[in-house]
Short mmCIF file of C-alpha atoms in Angstrom, two decimals:
data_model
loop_
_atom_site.label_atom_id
_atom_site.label_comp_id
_atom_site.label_asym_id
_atom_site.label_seq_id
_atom_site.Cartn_x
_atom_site.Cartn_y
_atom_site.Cartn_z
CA UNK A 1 -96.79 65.01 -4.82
CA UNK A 2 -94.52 66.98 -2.14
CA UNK A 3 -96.46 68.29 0.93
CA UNK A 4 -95.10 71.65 1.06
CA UNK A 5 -97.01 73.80 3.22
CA UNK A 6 -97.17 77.40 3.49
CA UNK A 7 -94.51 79.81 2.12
CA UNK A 8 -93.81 82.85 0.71
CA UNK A 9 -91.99 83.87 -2.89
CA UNK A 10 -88.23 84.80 -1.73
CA UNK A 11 -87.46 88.25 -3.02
CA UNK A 12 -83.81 89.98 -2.22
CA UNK A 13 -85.26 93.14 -0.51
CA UNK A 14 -87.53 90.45 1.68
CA UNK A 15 -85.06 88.03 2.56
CA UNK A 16 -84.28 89.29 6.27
CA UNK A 17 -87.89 89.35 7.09
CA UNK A 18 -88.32 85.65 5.04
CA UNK A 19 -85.62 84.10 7.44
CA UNK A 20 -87.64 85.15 10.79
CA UNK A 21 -91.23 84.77 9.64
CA UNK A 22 -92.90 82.20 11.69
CA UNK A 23 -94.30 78.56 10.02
CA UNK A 24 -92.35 78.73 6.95
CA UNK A 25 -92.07 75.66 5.08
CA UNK A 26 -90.69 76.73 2.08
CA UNK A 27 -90.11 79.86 -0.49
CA UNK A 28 -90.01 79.86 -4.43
CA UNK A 29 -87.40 81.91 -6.06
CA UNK A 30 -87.54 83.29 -9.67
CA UNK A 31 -85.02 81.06 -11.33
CA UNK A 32 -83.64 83.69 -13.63
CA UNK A 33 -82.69 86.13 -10.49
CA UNK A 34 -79.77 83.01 -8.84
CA UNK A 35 -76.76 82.08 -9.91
CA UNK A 36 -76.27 77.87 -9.21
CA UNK A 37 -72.36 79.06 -8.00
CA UNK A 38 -73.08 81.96 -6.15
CA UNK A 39 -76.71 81.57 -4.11
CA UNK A 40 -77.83 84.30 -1.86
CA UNK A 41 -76.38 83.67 1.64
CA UNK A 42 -80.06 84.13 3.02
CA UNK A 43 -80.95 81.22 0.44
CA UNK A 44 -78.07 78.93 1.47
CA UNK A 45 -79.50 79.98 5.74
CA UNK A 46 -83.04 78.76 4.23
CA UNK A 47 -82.05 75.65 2.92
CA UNK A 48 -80.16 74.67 5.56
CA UNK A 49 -82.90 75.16 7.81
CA UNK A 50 -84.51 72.46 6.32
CA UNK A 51 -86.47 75.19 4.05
CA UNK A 52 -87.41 74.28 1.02
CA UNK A 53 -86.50 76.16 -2.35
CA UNK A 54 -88.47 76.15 -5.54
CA UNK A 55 -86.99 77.40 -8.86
CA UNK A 56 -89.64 79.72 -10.66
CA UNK A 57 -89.19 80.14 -14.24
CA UNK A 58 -90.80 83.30 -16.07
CA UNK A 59 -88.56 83.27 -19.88
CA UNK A 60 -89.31 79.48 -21.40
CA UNK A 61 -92.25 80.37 -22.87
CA UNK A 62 -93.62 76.64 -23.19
CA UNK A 63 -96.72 78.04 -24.73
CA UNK A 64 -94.93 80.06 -27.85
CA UNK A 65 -95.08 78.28 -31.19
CA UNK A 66 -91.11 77.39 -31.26
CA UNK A 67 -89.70 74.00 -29.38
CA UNK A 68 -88.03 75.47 -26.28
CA UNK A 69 -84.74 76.75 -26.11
CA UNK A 70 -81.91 74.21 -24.82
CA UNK A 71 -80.16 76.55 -23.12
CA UNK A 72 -82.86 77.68 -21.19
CA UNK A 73 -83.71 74.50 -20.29
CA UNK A 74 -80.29 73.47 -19.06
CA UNK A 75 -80.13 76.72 -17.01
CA UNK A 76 -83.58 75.91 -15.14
CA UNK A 77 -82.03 72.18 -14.84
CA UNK A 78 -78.91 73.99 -13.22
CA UNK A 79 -80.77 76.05 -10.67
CA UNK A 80 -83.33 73.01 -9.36
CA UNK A 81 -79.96 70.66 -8.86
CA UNK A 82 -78.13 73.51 -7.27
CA UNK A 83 -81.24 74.05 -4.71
CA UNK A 84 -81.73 70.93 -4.01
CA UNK A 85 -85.76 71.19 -5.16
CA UNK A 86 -88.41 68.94 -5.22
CA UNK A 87 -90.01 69.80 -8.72
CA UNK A 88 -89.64 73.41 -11.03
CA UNK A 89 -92.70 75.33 -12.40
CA UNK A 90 -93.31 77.85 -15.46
CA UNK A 91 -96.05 79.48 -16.96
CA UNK A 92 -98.59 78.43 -19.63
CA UNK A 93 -97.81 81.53 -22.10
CA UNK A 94 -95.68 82.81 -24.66
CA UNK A 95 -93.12 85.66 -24.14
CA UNK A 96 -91.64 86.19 -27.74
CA UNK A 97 -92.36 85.43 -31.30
CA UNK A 98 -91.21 85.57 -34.83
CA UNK A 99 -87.91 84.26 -36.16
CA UNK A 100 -87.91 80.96 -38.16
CA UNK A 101 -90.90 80.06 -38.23
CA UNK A 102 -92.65 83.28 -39.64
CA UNK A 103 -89.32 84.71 -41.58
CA UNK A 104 -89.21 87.55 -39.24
CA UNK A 105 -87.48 88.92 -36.56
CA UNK A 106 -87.49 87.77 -33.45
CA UNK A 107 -89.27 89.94 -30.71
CA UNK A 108 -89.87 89.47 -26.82
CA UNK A 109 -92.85 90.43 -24.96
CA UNK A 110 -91.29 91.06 -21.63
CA UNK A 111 -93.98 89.69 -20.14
CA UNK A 112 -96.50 86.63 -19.83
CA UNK A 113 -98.75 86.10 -22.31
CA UNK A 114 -102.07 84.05 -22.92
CA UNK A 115 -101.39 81.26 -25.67
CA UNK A 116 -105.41 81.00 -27.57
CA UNK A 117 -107.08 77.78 -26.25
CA UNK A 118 -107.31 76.22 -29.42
CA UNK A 119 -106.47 72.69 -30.52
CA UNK A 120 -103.56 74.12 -32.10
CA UNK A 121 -102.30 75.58 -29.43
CA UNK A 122 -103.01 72.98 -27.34
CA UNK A 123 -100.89 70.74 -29.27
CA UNK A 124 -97.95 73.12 -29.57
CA UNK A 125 -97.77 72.96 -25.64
CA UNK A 126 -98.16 69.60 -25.12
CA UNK A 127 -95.09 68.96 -26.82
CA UNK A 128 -92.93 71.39 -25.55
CA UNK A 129 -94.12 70.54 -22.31
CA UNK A 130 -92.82 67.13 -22.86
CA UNK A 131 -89.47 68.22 -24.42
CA UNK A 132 -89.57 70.17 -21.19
CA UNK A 133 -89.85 67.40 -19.05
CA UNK A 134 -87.24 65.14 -20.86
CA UNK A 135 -84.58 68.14 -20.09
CA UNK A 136 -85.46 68.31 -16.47
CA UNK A 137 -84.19 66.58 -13.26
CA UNK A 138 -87.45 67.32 -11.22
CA UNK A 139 -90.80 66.96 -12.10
CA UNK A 140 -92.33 70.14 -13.86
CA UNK A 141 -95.58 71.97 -13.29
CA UNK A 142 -97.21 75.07 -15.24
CA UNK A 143 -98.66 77.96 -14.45
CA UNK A 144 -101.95 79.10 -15.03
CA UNK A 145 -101.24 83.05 -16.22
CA UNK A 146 -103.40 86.57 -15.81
CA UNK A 147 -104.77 88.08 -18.80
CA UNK A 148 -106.07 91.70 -20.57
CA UNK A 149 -106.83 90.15 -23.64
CA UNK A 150 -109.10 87.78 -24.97
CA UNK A 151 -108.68 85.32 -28.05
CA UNK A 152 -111.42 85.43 -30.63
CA UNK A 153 -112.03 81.71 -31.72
CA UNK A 154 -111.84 79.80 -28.52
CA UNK A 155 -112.32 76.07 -28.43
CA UNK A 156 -112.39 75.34 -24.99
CA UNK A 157 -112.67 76.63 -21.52
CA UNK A 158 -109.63 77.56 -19.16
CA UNK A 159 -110.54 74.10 -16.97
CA UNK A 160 -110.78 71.91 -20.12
CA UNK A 161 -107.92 73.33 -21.88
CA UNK A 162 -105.45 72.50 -18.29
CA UNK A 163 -107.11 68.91 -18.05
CA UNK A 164 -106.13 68.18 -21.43
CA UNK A 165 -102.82 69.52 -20.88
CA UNK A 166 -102.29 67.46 -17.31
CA UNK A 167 -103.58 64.50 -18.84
CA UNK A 168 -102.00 63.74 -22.08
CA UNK A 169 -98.25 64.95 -20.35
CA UNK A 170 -98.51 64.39 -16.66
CA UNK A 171 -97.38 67.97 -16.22
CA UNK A 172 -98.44 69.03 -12.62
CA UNK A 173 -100.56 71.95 -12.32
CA UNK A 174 -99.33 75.54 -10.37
CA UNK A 175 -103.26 77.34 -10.22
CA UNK A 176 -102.76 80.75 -9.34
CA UNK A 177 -105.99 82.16 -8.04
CA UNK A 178 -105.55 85.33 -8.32
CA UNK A 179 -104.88 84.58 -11.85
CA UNK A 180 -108.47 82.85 -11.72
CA UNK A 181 -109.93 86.22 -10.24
CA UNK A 182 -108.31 88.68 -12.65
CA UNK A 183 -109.31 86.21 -15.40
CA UNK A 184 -113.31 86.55 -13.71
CA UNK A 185 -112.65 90.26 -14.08
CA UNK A 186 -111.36 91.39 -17.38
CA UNK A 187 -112.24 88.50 -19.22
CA UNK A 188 -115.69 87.30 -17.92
CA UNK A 189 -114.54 84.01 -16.82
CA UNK A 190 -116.35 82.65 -13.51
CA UNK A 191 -113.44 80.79 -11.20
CA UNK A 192 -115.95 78.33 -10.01
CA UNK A 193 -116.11 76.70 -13.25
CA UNK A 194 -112.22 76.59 -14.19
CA UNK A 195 -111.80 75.22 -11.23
CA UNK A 196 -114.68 72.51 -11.80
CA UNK A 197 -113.12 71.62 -14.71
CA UNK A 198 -109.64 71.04 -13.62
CA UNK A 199 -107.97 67.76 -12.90
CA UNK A 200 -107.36 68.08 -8.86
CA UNK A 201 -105.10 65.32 -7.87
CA UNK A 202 -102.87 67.26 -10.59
CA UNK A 203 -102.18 70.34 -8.76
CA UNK A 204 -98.62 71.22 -7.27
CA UNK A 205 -99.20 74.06 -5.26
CA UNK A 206 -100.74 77.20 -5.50
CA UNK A 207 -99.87 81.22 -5.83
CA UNK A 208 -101.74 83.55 -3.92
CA UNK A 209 -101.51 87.45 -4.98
CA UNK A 210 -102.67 91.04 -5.07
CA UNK A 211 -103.84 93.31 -7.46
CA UNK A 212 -105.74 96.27 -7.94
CA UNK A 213 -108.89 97.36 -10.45
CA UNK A 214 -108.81 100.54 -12.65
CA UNK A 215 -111.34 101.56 -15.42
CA UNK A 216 -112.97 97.56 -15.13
CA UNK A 217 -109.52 96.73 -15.60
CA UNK A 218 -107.84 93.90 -13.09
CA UNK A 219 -103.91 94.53 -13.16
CA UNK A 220 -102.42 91.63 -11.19
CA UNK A 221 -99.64 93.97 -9.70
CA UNK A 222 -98.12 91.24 -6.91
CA UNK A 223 -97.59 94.71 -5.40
CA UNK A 224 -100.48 94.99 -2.93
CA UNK A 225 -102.73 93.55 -0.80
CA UNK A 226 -104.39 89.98 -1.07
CA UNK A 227 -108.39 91.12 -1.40
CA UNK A 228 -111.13 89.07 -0.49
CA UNK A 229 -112.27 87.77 -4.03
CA UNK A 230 -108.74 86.47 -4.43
CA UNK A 231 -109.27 84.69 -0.74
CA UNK A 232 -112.80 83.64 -1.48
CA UNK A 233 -111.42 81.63 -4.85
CA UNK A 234 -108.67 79.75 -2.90
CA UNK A 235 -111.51 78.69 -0.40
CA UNK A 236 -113.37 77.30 -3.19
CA UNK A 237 -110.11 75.84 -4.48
CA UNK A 238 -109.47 73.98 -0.80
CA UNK A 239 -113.24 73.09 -0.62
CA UNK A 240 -112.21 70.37 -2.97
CA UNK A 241 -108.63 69.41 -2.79
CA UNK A 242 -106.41 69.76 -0.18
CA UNK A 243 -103.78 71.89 -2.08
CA UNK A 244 -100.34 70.50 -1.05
CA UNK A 245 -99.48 73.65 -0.98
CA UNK A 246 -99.89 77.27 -0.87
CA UNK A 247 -97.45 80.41 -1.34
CA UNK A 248 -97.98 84.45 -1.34
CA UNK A 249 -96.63 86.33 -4.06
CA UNK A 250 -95.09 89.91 -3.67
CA UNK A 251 -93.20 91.68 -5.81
CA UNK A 252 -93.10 95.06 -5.58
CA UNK A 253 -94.03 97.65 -3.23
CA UNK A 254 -92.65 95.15 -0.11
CA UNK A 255 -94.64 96.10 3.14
CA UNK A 256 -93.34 95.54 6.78
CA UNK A 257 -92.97 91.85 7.90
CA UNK A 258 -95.98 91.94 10.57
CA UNK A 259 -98.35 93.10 7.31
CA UNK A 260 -97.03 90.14 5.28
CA UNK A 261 -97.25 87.91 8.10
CA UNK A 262 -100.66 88.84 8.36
CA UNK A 263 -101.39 87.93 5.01
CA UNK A 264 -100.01 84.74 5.43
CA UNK A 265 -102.37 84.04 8.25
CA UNK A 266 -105.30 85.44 6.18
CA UNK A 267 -104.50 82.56 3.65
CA UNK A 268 -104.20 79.65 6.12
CA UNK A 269 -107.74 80.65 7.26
CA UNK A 270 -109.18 80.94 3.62
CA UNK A 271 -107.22 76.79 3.04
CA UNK A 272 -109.12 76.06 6.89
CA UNK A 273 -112.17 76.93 5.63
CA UNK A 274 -112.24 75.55 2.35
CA UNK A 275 -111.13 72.34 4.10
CA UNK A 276 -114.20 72.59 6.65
CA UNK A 277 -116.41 72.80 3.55
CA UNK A 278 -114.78 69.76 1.98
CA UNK A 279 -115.31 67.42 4.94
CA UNK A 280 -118.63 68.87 5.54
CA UNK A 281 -119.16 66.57 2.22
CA UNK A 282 -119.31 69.77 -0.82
CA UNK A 283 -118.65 67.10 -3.86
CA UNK A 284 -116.23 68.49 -6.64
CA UNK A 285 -117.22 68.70 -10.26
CA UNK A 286 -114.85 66.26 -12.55
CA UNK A 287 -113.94 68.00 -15.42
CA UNK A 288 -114.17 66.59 -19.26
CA UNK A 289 -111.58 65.63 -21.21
CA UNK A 290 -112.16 67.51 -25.14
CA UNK A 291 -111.95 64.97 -28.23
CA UNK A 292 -108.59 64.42 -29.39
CA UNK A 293 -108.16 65.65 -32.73
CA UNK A 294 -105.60 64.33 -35.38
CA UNK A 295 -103.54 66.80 -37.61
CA UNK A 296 -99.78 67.87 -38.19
CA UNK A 297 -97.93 69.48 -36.04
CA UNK A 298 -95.79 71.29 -37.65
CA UNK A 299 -98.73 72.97 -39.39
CA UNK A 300 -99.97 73.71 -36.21
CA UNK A 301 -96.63 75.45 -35.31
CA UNK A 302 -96.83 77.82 -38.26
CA UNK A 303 -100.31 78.75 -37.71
CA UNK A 304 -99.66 79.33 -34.16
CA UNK A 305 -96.38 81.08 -34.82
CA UNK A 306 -97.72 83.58 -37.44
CA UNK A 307 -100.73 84.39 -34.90
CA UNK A 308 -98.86 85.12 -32.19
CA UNK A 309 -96.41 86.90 -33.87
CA UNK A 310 -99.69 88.86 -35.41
CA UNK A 311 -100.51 90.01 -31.93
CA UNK A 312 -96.97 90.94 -30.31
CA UNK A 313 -96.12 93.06 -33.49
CA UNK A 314 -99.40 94.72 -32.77
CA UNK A 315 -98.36 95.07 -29.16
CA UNK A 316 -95.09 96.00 -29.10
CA UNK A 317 -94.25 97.34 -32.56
CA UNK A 318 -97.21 99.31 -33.53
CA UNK A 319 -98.72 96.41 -36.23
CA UNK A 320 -102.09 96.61 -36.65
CA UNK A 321 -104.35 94.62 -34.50
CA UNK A 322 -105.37 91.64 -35.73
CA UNK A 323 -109.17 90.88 -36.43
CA UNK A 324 -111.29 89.87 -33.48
CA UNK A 325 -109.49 91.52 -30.85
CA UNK A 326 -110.68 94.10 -28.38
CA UNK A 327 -108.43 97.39 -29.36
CA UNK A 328 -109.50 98.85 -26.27
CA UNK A 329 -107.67 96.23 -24.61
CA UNK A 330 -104.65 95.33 -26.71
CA UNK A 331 -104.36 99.37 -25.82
CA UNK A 332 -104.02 98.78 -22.31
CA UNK A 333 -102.14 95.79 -23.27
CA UNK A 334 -99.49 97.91 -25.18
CA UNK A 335 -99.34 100.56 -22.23
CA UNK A 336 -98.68 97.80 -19.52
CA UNK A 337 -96.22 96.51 -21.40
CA UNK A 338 -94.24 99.52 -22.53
CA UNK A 339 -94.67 100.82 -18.52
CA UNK A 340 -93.19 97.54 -17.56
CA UNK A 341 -90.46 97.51 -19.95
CA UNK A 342 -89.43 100.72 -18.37
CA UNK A 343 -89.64 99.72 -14.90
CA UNK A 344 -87.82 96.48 -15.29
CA UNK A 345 -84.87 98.00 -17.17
CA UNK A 346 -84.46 100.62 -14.56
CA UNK A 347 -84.18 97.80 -12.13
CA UNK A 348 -81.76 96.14 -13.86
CA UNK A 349 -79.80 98.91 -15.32
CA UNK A 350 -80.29 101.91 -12.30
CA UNK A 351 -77.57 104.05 -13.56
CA UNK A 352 -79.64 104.96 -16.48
CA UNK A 353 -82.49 107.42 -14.55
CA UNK A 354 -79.89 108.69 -12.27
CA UNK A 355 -78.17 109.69 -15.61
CA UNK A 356 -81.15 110.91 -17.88
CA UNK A 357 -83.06 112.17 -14.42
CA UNK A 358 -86.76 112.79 -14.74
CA UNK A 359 -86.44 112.31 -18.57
CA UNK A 360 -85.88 109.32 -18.23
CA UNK A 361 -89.23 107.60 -17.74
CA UNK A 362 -90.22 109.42 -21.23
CA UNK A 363 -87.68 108.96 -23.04
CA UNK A 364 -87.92 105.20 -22.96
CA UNK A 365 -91.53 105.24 -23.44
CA UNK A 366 -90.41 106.93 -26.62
CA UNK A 367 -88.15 104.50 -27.49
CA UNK A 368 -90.24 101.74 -27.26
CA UNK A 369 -93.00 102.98 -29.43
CA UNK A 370 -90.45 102.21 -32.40
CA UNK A 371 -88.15 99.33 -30.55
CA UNK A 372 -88.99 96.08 -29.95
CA UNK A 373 -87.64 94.20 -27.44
CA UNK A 374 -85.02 91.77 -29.11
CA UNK A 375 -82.74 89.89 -27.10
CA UNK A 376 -83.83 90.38 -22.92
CA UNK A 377 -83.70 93.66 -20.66
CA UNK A 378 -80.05 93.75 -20.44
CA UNK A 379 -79.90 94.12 -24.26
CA UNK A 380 -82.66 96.12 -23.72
CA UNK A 381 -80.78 98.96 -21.62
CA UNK A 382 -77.44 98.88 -23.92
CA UNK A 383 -79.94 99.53 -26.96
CA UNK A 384 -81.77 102.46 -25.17
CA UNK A 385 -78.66 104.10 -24.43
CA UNK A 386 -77.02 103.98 -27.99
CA UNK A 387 -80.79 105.17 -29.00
CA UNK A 388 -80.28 108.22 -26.62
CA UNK A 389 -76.92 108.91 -27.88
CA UNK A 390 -77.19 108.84 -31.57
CA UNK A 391 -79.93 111.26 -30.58
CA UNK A 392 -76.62 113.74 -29.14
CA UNK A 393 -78.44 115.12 -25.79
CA UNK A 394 -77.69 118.55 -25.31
CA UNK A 395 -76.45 118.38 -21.86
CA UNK A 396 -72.71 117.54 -22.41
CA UNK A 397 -71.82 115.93 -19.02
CA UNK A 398 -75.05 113.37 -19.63
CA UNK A 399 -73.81 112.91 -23.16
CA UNK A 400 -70.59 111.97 -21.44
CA UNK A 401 -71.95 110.26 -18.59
CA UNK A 402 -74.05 107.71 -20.36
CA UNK A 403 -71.36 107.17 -23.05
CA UNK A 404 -68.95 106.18 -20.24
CA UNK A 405 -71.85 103.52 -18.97
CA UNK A 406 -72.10 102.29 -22.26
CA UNK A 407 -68.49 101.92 -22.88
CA UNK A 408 -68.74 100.03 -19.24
CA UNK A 409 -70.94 97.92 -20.47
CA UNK A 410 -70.97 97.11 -24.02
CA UNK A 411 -68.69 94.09 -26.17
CA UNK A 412 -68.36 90.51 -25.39
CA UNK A 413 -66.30 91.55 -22.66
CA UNK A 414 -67.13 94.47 -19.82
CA UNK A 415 -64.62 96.88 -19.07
CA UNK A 416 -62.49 96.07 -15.90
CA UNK A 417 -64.04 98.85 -12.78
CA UNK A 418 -60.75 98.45 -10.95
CA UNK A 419 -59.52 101.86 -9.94
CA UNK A 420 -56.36 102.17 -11.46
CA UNK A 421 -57.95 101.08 -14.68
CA UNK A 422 -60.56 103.56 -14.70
CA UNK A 423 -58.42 106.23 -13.60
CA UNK A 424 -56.06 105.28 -16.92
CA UNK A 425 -59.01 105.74 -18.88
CA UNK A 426 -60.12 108.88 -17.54
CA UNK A 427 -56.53 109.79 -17.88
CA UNK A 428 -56.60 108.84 -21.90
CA UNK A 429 -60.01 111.02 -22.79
CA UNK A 430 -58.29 114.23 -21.28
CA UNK A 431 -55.19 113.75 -23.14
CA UNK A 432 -57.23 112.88 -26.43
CA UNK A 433 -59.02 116.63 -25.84
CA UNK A 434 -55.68 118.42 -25.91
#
């Protein structure tokens, strides 16, 4: 595996500081966010700096019940070629459900979800993590993901269900400790033990991240500081692998460059020490490889598809929750998710709460409640504002404001911005109100 040292996720509103931070060997970029044509010119400085880039992808969903989507694939294939990387990564999790498989409609999470460690899950992923493989140019490693919610039924541990998954596909292994520590938290799981279980010469590299706690709650925010559980668990990680190598996550809420910096230095210390512990002679526990079991796959597919779906309809679409589940947390669940959905949409469309002002923020939240995501934020942000106009707001210069940004934006082609055209078109509505 590729030594790759310390580095630091790439982010747009980061990349000044990135390019003059000190003893950086290479950043990960989410592969969704570049364009293989048109890279970022702080990218392009990067990689010819001898920096290198890792595509992160966050929208395959390898661990959803469906094979994964070709196009998908070829775009992640597209961006690692374009960058020049070493290997790709994703997550272990599922981000939509429904459509063929359950005779319903399609719906997206909008976030990373836990797939149940069952053998039929297990099964599920193992293929598409091959068909994954087969598609790309690089060598492919999976994420270990967060979690608020708990499967009932369980048939293995995190550390058994990953060494199954590394050995019967090869797939590398991206552990995320502060995955490991939010796991400890809401879910009861002790770190220690995942990572006894795991298979070590199978790890890529790992993320580093901070979060905060709120009613027993761990939200892994990648918006604040590393803390010193999340430290302590990649020192237990390093006391018995040399990770080869190690990046800090940050997402949101981007502090000044001396603060991340500092961080970064806080991490090298935690991989130091681990590494002192590991020559000191601190023995790691192998992990166990489960039984095999024999059954169809397909099966296994529909089973998996109709529970999943189960769960995101309850999340997302007000379904009832299914049996076992903690409603106290598919509540917080359902919040986070909704909150997100929000946030990222007024990321990616920002006209929108300049437009609806401090109605905006509740007005999606309304929306939600009764609209699944269907077809990726974009979609998303089109279908909010026909929602809002069919609904006729009584201001008539918003009315007319976020009609024109639909217009703008809506039909297989956009609407040209050019002056002159836009000044014809404003030209054409006051000559239609005469």
């Amino acid at each position: 595996m590729v030594r790759l040292g310390t580095g630091i996720g790439w982010r747009p509103e980061i990349a000044e500081a990135v390019e003059g931070m000190p003893g950086i060997d290479w950043v990960e970029v989410v592969a969704e966010n570049v364009c293989p044509g048109h890279l970022p010119e702080s990218l392009e400085r990067l990689r010819e700096r001898g920096v290198t880039v890792v595509p992160h992808g966050v929208s395959l969903g390898l661990g959803g019940a469906e094979r994964p989507d070709e196009g998908r694939l070829a775009a992640l294939a597209e961006r690692a070629e374009a960058l020049g990387s070493p290997l790709v990564t994703e997550h272990i999790a599922f981000v939509r459900a429904g459509g063929a498989l359950t005779a319903s409609s399609l719906i997206e999470a909008g976030h990373l979800l836990p797939v149940p460690r069952t053998r039929d899950a297990l099964d599920v992923l193992c293929e598409n993590v091959r068909i994954a493989q087969d598609a790309l140019p690089v060598p492919l490693a999976v994420e270990n993901i967060a979690a608020l919610i708990s499967w009932p039924g369980e048939e293995m541990t995190e550390g058994q269900f990953l060494y199954e998954l590394a050995d019967r596909t090869g797939v590398r292994l991206l552990i995320d400790v502060a995955n490991l520590h939010t796991n400890h938290v809401n879910r009861g799981e002790d770190p220690a033990e995942a990572l006894a279980g795991l298979p070590l010469e199978a790890i890529a590299y790992v993320h580093v991240a901070g979060g905060f706690e709120r009613d027993g709650v761990w939200h892994d925010s990648h918006a604040h500081p590393v803390p010193r559980p999340v430290l302590d668990v990649l020192t237990d990680l390093a006391s018995r692998v040399s990770p080869p190598g190690v990046l800090l996550e940050r997402d949101e809420n981007f502090p000044e460059a001396e603060e991340m910096e500092r961080e970064l230095g806080a991490i090298r210390r935690a991989v130091e020490q681990g590494a002192e512990r590991r020559d000191a002679g601190a023995a790691p526990v192998v992990g166990v490889r489960p039984e095999p079991r024999q059954g169809s796959l397909e099966a296994a597919r529909e089973r998996l598809a109709l529970a999943q779906t189960a769960v995101l309809s309850a999340l997302v679409a007000q379904a009832p929750v299914p049996e076992g589940f903690d409603r106290v947390r598919m509540g917080v669940q359902a919040r986070a998710l909704a909150a997100k959905r929000a946030d990222v949409v007024a990321k990616v469309a920002p006209e929108l709460p300049v437009i609806l002002g401090d109605g905006y923020r509740a007005a999606f939240l309304a929306y939600a409640q009764t609209r699944p995501m269907a077809g990726g934020y974009r979609r998303d942000a089109l279908e909010f504002a026909e929602h809002v106009l069919a609904g006729r707001p009584e201001d008539a210069s918003v009315r007319r404001e976020l009609r024109e940004w639909w217009l703008e934006r809506s039909g297989s082609r956009p609407r040209s911005g050019r002056p002159a055209v836009r000044l014809a078109r404003a030209t054409r509505r006051v000559l239609l109100r005469r």
